[in-house]
mmCIF file of C-alpha atoms in Angstrom:
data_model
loop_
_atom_site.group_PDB
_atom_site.id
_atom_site.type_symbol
_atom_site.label_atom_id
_atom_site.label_comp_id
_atom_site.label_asym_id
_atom_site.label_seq_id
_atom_site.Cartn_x
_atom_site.Cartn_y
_atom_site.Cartn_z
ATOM 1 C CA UNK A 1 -7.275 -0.977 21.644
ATOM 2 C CA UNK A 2 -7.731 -3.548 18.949
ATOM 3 C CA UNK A 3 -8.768 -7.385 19.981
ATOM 4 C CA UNK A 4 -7.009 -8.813 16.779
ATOM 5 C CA UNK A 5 -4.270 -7.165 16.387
ATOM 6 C CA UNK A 6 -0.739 -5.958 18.185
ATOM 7 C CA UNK A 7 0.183 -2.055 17.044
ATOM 8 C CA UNK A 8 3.180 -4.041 15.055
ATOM 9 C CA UNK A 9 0.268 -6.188 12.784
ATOM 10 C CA UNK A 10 -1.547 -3.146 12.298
ATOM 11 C CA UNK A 11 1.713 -1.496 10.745
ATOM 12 C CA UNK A 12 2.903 -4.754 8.707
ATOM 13 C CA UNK A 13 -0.725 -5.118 7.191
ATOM 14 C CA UNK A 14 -1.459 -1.499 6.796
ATOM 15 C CA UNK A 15 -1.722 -2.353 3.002
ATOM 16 C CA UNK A 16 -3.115 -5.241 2.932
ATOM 17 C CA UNK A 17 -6.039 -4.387 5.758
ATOM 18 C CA UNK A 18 -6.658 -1.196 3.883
ATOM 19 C CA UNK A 19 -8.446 -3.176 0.594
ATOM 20 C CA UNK A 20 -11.597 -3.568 0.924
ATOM 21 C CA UNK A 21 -11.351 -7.402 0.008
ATOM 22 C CA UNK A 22 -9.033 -7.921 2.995
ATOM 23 C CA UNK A 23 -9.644 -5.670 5.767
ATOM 24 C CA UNK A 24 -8.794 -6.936 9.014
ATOM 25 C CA UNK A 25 -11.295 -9.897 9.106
ATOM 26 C CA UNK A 26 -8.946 -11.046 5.744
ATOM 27 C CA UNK A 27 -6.341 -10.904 7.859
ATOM 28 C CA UNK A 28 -6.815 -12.706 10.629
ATOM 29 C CA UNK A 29 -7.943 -15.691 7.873
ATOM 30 C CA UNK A 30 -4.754 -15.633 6.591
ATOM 31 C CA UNK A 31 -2.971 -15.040 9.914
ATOM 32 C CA UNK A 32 -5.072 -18.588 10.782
ATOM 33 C CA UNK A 33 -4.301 -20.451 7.601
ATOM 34 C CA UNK A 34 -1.936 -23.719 6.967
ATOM 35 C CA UNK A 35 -0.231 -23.524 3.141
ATOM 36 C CA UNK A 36 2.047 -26.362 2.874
ATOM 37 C CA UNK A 37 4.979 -25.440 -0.276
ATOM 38 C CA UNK A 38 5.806 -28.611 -1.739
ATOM 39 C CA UNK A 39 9.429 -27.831 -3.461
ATOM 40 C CA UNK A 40 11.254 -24.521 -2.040
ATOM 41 C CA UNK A 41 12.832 -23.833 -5.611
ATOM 42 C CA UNK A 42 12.617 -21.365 -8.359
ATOM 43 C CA UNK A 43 8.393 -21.767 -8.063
ATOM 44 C CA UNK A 44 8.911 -22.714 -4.134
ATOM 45 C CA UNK A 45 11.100 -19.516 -3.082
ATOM 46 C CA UNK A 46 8.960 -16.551 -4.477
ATOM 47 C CA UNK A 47 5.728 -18.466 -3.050
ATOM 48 C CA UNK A 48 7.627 -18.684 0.271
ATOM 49 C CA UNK A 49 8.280 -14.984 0.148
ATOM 50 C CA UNK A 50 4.767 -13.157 -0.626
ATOM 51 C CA UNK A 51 3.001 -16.014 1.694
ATOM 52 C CA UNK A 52 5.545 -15.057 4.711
ATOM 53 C CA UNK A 53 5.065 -11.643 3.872
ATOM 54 C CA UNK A 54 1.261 -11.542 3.566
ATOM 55 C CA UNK A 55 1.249 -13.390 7.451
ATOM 56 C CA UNK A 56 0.244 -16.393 6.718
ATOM 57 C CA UNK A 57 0.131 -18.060 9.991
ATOM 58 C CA UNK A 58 1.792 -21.447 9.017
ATOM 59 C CA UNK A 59 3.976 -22.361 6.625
ATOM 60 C CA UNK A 60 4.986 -25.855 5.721
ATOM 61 C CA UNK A 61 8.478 -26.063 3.897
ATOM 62 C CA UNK A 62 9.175 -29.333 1.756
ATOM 63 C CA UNK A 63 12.374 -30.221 -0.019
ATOM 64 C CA UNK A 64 15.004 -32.522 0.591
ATOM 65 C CA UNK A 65 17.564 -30.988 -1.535
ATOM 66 C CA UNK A 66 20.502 -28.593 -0.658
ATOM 67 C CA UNK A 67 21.166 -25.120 -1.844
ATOM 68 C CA UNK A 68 23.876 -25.240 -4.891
ATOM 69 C CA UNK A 69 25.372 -22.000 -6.806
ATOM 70 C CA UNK A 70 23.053 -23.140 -10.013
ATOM 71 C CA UNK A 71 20.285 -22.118 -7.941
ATOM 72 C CA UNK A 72 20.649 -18.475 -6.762
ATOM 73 C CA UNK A 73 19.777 -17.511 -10.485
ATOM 74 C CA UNK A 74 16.252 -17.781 -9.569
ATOM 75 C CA UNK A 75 15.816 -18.651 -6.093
ATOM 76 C CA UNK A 76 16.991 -15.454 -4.374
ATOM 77 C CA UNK A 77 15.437 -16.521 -0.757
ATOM 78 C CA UNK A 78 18.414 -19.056 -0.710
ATOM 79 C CA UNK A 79 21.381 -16.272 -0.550
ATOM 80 C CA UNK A 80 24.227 -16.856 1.609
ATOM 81 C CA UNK A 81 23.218 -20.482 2.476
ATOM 82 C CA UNK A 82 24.623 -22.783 -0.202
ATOM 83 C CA UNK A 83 24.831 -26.228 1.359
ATOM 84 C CA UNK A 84 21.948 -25.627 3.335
ATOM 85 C CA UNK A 85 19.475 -27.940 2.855
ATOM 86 C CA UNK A 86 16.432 -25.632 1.031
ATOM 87 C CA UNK A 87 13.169 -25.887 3.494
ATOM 88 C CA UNK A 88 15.638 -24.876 6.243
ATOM 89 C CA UNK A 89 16.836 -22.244 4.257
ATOM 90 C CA UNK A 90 13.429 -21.174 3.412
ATOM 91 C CA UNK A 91 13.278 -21.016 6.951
ATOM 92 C CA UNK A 92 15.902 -18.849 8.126
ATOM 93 C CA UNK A 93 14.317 -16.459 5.704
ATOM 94 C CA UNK A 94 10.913 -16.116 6.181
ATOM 95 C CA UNK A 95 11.746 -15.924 10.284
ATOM 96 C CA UNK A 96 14.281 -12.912 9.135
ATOM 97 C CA UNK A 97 11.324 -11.483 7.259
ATOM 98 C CA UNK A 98 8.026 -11.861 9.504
ATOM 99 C CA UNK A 99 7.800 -13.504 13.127
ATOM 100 C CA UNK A 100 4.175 -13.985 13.104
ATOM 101 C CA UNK A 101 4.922 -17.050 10.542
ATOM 102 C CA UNK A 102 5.616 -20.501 12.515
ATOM 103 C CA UNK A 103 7.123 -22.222 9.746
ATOM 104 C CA UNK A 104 7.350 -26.035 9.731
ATOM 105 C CA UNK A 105 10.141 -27.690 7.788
ATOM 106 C CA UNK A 106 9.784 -31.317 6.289
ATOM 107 C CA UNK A 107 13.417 -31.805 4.563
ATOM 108 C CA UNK A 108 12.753 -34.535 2.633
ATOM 109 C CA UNK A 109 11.511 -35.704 -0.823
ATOM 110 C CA UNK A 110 7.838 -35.953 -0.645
ATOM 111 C CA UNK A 111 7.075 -39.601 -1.798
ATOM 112 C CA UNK A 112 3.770 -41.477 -2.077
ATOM 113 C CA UNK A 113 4.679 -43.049 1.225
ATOM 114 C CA UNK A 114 5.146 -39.499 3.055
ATOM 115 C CA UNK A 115 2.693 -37.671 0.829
ATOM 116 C CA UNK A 116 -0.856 -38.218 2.500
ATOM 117 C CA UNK A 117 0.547 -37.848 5.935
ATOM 118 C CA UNK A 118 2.036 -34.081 5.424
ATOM 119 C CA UNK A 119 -0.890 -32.813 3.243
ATOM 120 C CA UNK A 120 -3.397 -33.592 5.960
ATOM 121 C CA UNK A 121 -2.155 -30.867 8.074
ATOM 122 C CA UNK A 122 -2.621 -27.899 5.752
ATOM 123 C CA UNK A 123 -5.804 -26.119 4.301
ATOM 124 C CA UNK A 124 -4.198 -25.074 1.175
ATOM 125 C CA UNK A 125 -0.847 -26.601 -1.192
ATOM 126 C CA UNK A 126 1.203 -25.261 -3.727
ATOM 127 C CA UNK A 127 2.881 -27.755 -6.004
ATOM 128 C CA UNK A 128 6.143 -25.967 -6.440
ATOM 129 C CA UNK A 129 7.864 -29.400 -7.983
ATOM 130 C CA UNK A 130 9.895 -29.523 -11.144
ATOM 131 C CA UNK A 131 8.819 -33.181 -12.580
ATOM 132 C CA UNK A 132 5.752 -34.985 -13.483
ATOM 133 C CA UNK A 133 5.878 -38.343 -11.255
ATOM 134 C CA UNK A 134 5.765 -35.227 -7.954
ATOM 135 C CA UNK A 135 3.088 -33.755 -9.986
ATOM 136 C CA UNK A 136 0.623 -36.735 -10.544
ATOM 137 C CA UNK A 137 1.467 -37.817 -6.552
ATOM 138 C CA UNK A 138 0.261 -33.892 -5.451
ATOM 139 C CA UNK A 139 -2.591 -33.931 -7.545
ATOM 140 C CA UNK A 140 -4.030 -37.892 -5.937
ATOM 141 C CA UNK A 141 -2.869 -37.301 -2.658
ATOM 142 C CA UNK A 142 -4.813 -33.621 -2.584
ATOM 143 C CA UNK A 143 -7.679 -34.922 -4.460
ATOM 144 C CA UNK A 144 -8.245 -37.986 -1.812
ATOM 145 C CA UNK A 145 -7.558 -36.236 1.426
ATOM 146 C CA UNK A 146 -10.011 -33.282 -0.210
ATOM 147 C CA UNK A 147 -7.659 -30.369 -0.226
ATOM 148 C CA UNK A 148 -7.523 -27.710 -2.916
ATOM 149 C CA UNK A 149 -4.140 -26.841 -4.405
ATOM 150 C CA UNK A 150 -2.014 -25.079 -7.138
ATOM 151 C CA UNK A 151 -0.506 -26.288 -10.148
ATOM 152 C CA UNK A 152 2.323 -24.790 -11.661
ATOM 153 C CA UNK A 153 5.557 -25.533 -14.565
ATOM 154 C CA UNK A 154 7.249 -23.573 -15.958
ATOM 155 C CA UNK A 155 10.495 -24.017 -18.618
ATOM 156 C CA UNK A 156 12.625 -21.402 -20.024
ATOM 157 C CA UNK A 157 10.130 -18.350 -20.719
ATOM 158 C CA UNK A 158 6.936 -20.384 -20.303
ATOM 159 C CA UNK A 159 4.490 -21.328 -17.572
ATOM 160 C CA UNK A 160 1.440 -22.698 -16.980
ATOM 161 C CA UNK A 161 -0.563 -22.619 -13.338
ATOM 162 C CA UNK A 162 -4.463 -23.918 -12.497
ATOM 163 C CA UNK A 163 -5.783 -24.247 -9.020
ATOM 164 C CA UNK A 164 -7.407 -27.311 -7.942
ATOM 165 C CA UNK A 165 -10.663 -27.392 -5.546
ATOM 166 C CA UNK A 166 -10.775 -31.272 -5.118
ATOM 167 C CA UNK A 167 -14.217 -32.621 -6.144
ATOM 168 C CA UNK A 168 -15.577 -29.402 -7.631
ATOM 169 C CA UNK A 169 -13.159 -28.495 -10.123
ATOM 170 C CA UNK A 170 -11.367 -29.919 -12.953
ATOM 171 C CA UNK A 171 -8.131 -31.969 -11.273
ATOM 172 C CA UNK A 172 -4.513 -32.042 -12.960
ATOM 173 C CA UNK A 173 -5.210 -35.529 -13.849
ATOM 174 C CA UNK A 174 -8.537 -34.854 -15.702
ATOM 175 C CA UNK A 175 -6.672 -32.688 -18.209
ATOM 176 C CA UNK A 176 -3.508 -35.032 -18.270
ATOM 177 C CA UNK A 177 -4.387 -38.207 -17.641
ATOM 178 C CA UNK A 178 -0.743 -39.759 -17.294
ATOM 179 C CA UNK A 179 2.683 -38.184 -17.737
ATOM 180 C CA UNK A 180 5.019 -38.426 -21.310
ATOM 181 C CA UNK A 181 7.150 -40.992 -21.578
ATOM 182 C CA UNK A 182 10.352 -40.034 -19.887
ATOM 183 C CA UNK A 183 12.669 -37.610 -21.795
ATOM 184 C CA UNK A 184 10.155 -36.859 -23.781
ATOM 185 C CA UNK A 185 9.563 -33.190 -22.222
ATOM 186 C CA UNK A 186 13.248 -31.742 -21.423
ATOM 187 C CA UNK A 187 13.366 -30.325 -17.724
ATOM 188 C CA UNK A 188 14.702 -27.007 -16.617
ATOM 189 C CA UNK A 189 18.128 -28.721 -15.978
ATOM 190 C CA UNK A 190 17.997 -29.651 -19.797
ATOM 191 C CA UNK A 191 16.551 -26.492 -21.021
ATOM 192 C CA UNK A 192 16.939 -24.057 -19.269
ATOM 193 C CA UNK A 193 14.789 -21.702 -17.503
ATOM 194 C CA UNK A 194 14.622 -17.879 -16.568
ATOM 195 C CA UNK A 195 14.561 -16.951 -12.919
ATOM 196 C CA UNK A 196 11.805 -14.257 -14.471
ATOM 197 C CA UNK A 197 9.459 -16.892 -15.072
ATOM 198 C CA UNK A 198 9.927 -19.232 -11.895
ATOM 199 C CA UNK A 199 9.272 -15.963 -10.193
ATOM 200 C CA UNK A 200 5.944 -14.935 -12.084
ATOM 201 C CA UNK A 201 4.742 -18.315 -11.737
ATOM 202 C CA UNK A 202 5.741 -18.595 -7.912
ATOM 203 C CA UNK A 203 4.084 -15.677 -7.070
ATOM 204 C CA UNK A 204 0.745 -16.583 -9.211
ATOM 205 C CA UNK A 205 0.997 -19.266 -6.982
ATOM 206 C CA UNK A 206 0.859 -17.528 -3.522
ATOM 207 C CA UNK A 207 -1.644 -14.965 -5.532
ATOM 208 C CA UNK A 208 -4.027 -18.027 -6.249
ATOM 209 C CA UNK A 209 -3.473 -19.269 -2.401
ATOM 210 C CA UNK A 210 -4.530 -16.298 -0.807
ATOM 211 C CA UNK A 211 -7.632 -16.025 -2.871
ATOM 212 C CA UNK A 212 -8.494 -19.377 -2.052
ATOM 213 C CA UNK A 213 -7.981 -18.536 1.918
ATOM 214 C CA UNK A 214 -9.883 -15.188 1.677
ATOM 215 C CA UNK A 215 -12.861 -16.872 -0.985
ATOM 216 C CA UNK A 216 -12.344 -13.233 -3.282
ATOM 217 C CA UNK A 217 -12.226 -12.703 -6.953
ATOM 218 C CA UNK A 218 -11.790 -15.386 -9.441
ATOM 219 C CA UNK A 219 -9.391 -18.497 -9.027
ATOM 220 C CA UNK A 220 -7.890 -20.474 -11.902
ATOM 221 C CA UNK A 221 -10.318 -23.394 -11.527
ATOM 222 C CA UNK A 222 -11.530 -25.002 -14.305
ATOM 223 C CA UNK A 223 -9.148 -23.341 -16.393
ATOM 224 C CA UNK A 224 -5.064 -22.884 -17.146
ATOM 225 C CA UNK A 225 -3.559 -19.854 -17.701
ATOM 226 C CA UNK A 226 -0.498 -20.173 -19.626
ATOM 227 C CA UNK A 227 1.986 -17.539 -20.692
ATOM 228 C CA UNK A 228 4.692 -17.139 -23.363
ATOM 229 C CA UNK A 229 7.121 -14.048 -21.881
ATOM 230 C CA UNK A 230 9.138 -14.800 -25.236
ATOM 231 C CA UNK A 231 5.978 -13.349 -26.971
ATOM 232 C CA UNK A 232 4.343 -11.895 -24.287
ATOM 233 C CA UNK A 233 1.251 -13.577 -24.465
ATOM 234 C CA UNK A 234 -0.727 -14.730 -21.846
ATOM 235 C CA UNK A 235 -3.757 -16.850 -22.611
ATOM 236 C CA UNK A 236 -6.401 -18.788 -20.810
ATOM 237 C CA UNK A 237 -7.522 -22.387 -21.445
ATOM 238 C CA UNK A 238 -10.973 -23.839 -20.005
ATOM 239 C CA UNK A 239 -10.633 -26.666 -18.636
ATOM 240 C CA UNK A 240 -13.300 -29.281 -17.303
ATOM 241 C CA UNK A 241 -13.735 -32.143 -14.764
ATOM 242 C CA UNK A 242 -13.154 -35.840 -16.982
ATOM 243 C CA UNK A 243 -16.115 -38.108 -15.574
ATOM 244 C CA UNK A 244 -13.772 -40.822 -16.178
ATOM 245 C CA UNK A 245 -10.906 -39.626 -14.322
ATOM 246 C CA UNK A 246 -10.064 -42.270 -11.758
ATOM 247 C CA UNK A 247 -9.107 -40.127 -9.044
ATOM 248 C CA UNK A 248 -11.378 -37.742 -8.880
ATOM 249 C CA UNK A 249 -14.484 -39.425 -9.717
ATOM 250 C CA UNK A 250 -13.479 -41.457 -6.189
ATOM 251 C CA UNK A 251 -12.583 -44.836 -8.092
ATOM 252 C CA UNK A 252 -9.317 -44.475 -6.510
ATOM 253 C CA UNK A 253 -8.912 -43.504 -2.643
ATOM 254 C CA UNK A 254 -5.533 -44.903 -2.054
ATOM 255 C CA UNK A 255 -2.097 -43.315 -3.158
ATOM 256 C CA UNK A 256 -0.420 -46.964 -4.643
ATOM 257 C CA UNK A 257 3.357 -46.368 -4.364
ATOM 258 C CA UNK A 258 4.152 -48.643 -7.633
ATOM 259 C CA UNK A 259 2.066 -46.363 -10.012
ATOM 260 C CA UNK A 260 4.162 -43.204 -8.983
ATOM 261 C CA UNK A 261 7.236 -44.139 -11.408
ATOM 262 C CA UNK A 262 7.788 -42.831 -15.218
ATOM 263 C CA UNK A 263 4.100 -42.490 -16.644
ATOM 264 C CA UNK A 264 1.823 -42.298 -13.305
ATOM 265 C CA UNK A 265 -1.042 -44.408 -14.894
ATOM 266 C CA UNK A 266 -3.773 -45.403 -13.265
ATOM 267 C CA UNK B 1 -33.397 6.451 21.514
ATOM 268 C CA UNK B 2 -29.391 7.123 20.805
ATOM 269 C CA UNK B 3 -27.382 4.855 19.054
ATOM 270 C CA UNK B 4 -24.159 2.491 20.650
ATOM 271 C CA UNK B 5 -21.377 5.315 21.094
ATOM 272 C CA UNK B 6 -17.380 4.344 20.344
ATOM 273 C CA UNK B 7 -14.523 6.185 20.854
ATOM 274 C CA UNK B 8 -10.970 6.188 18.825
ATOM 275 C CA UNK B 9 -8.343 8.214 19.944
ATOM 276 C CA UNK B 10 -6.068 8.721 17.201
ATOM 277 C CA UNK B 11 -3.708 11.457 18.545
ATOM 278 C CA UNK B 12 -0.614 10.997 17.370
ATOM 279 C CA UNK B 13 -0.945 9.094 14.604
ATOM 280 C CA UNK B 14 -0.567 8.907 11.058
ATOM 281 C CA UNK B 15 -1.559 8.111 7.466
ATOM 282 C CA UNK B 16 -2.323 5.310 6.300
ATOM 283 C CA UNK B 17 -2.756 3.808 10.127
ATOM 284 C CA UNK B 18 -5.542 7.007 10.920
ATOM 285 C CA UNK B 19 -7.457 4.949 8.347
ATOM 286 C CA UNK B 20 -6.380 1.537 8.982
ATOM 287 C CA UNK B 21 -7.085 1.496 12.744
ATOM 288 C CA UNK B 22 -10.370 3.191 12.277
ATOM 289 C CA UNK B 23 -11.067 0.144 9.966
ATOM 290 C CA UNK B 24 -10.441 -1.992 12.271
ATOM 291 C CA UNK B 25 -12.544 -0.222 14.814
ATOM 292 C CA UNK B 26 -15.419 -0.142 12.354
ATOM 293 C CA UNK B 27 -15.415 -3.987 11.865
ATOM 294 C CA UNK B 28 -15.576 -4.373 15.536
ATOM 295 C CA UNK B 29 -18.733 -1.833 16.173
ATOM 296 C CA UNK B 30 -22.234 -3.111 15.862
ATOM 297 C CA UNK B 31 -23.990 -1.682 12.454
ATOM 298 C CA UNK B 32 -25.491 1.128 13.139
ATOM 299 C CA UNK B 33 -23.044 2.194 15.985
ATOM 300 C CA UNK B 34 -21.312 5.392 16.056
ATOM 301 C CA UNK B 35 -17.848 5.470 16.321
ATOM 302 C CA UNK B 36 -16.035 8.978 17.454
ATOM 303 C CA UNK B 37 -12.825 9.506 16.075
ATOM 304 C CA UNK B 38 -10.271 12.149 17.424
ATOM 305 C CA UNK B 39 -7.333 13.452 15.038
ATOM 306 C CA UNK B 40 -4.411 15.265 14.918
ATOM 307 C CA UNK B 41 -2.989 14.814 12.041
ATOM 308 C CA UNK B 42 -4.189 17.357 9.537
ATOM 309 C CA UNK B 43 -4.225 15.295 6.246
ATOM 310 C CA UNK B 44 -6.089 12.527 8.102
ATOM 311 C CA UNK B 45 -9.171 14.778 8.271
ATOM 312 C CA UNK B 46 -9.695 14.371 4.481
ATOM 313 C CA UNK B 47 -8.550 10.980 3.877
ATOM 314 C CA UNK B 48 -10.276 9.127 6.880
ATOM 315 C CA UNK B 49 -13.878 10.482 6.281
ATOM 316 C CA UNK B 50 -13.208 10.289 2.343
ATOM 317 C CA UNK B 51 -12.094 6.050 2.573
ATOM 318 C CA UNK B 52 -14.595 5.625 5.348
ATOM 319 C CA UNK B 53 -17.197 6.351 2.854
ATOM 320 C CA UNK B 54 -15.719 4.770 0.161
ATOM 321 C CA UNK B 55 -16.276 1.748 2.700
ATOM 322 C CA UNK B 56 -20.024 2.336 2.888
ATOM 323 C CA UNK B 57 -20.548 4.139 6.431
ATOM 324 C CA UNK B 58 -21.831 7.383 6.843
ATOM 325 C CA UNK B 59 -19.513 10.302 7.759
ATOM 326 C CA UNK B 60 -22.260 12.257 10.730
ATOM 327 C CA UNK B 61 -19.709 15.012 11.074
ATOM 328 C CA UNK B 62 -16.326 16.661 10.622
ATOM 329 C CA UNK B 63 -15.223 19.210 13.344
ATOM 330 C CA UNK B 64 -12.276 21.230 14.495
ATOM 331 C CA UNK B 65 -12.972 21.044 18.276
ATOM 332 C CA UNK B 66 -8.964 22.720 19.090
ATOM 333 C CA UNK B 67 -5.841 23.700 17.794
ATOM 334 C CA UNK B 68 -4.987 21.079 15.137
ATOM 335 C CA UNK B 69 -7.393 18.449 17.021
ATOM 336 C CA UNK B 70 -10.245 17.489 14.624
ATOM 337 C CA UNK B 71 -13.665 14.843 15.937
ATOM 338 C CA UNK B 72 -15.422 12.723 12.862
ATOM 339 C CA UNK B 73 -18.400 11.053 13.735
ATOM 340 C CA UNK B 74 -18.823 7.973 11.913
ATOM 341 C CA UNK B 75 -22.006 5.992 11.670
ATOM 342 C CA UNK B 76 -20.841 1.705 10.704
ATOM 343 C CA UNK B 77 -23.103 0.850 7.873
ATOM 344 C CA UNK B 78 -25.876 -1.615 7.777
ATOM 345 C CA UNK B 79 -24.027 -4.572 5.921
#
């Protein structure tokens, strides 16, 4: 009756066909879109979840750790698979939760050897990473193969997220040109971090993606939205390209492995 | 001149899908095309006509044509 869609699709998307910002030529966008999730962690898993769930065609799973008990306080797509390395966790998951979903798994560390070569196959990436040298190497490698993608940190009640549209929009690396010096910035394994806020932030994340697939409403380009749950406040910073910023104004066009270590300069 | 006619057959079904398939339907139609739509389900009667519209088309007509069996006549907007 329908060329699109099987009478199961029709039922799983009732919802989301129903908006008018969807509907089901929204659908079948996302149903033909690539989102690669760099880090299947506390940002990773809740990404994983909504993207699976919203039928996103494919889904490309990065992480080369393993599930451990420290983890299940915030990354609740990883229960009952502790040893399990995470992408193939992911995995098992988001097959449980919607077939339509191929999922590719890449269950290693991404590295500025690997990086280039698993970006190129998606349309859209979520850096889901928890340190700055994975950071810096999302941002180039996205910026140079030309494909938009979403920031996000986050550390004990506090996050921060921006989307990327290589070229266009203001690049992680235009608003900080080089990481801190190492232990300057405690990480989540230092500080702490609530499994409330890795979710929000995670979820942002797969918000920002689909908006980005679908071209509706406003993305977090050219700004940062931050937010305090301590305080409850959420603000938004405007951000803007850095004429000077060597990856993006094209000075650079190669990922060089030696600058990915401590401070990322360029 | 008479315009394109569709046909949805919709017996046996339910809210929210009433709506949702005739979505779909409507974004497969031609603008301008009338789509015929055939109900059973009483509450669907209100709701389809009332988010079809909210979508932009024209609702031509509502009828009872049996015993809990309803026809709405749909005209797909001009985008």
């Amino acid at each position: 009756m329908f060329s699109e869609f099987s009478e199961e699709q029709i039922r799983r998307y009732a919802r989301q066909i129903i908006m008018p910002e969807i509907g089901g030529g929204g659908q079948k966008k996302l149903l033909e879109a690539k989102i690669l999730v760099i880090g299947a962690g506390g940002l990773g898993s809740p990404a994983i979840q909504f993207l699976a769930a919203a039928g996103v065609g494919k889904l490309g799973i990065a992480d080369g750790d393993n599930v451990e008990i420290s983890n299940l306080q915030r990354q609740t797509i990883h229960a009952g698979n502790l040893g399990m390395n995470k992408a193939e966790s992911a995995r098992v998951f988001v097959e449980k939760l919607n077939p339509d979903v191929e999922v590719e798994v890449h269950p290693f560390h991404i590295n500025a050897e690997n990086v280039r070569d698993v970006v190129k196959k998606y349309d859209i990436i979520l850096d889901c990473t928890d340190n700055f040298v994975s950071r810096f190497l999302i941002n180039d490698a996205c910026v140079i193969e030309g494909k938009p993608f979403v920031h996000s940190a986050v550390l004990k009640f506090y996050g921060e997220i921006m989307s990327i549209v290589p070229k266009e929009t203001a690049c992680y690396r235009c608003v900080f040109r080089h990481a801190p010096p190492p232990g300057s910035v405690p990480s989540c394994q230092e500080a702490g971090v609530l499994g409330v806020t890795t979710g929000l932030f995670g979820t942002l994340q797969a918000a920002e993606a689909i908006k980005l697939i679908l071209n509706i409403g406003e993305t977090l380009t050219n700004k940062m939205l931050t937010v305090d749950l301590l305080t409850m406040e959420f603000d938004i910073v405007k951000l803007r390209r850095n004429e000077n910023c060597p990856i993006c104004s094209g000075r650079i066009r190669e990922i060089i492995p030696e600058k990915y270590v401590e401070r990322c300069q360029l | 001149m008479s315009a394109v006619k569709h046909y949805l057959d919709l017996r046996g079904e339910v809210c929210p899908f009433t709506f949702v398939k005739t979505k779909l339907k409507l974004e497969e139609i031609g603008a301008g095309e009338i789509l015929e739509v055939i109900l059973d389900h009483e509450p669907a009667v209100e709701d389809v006509p009332r988010s079809v519209k909210s979508e932009g088309h024209e609702v031509l007509r509502v009828e009872m044509i049996g015993e809990k069996l309803w026809r709405v006549v749909i005209k797909k907007c001009l985008e």
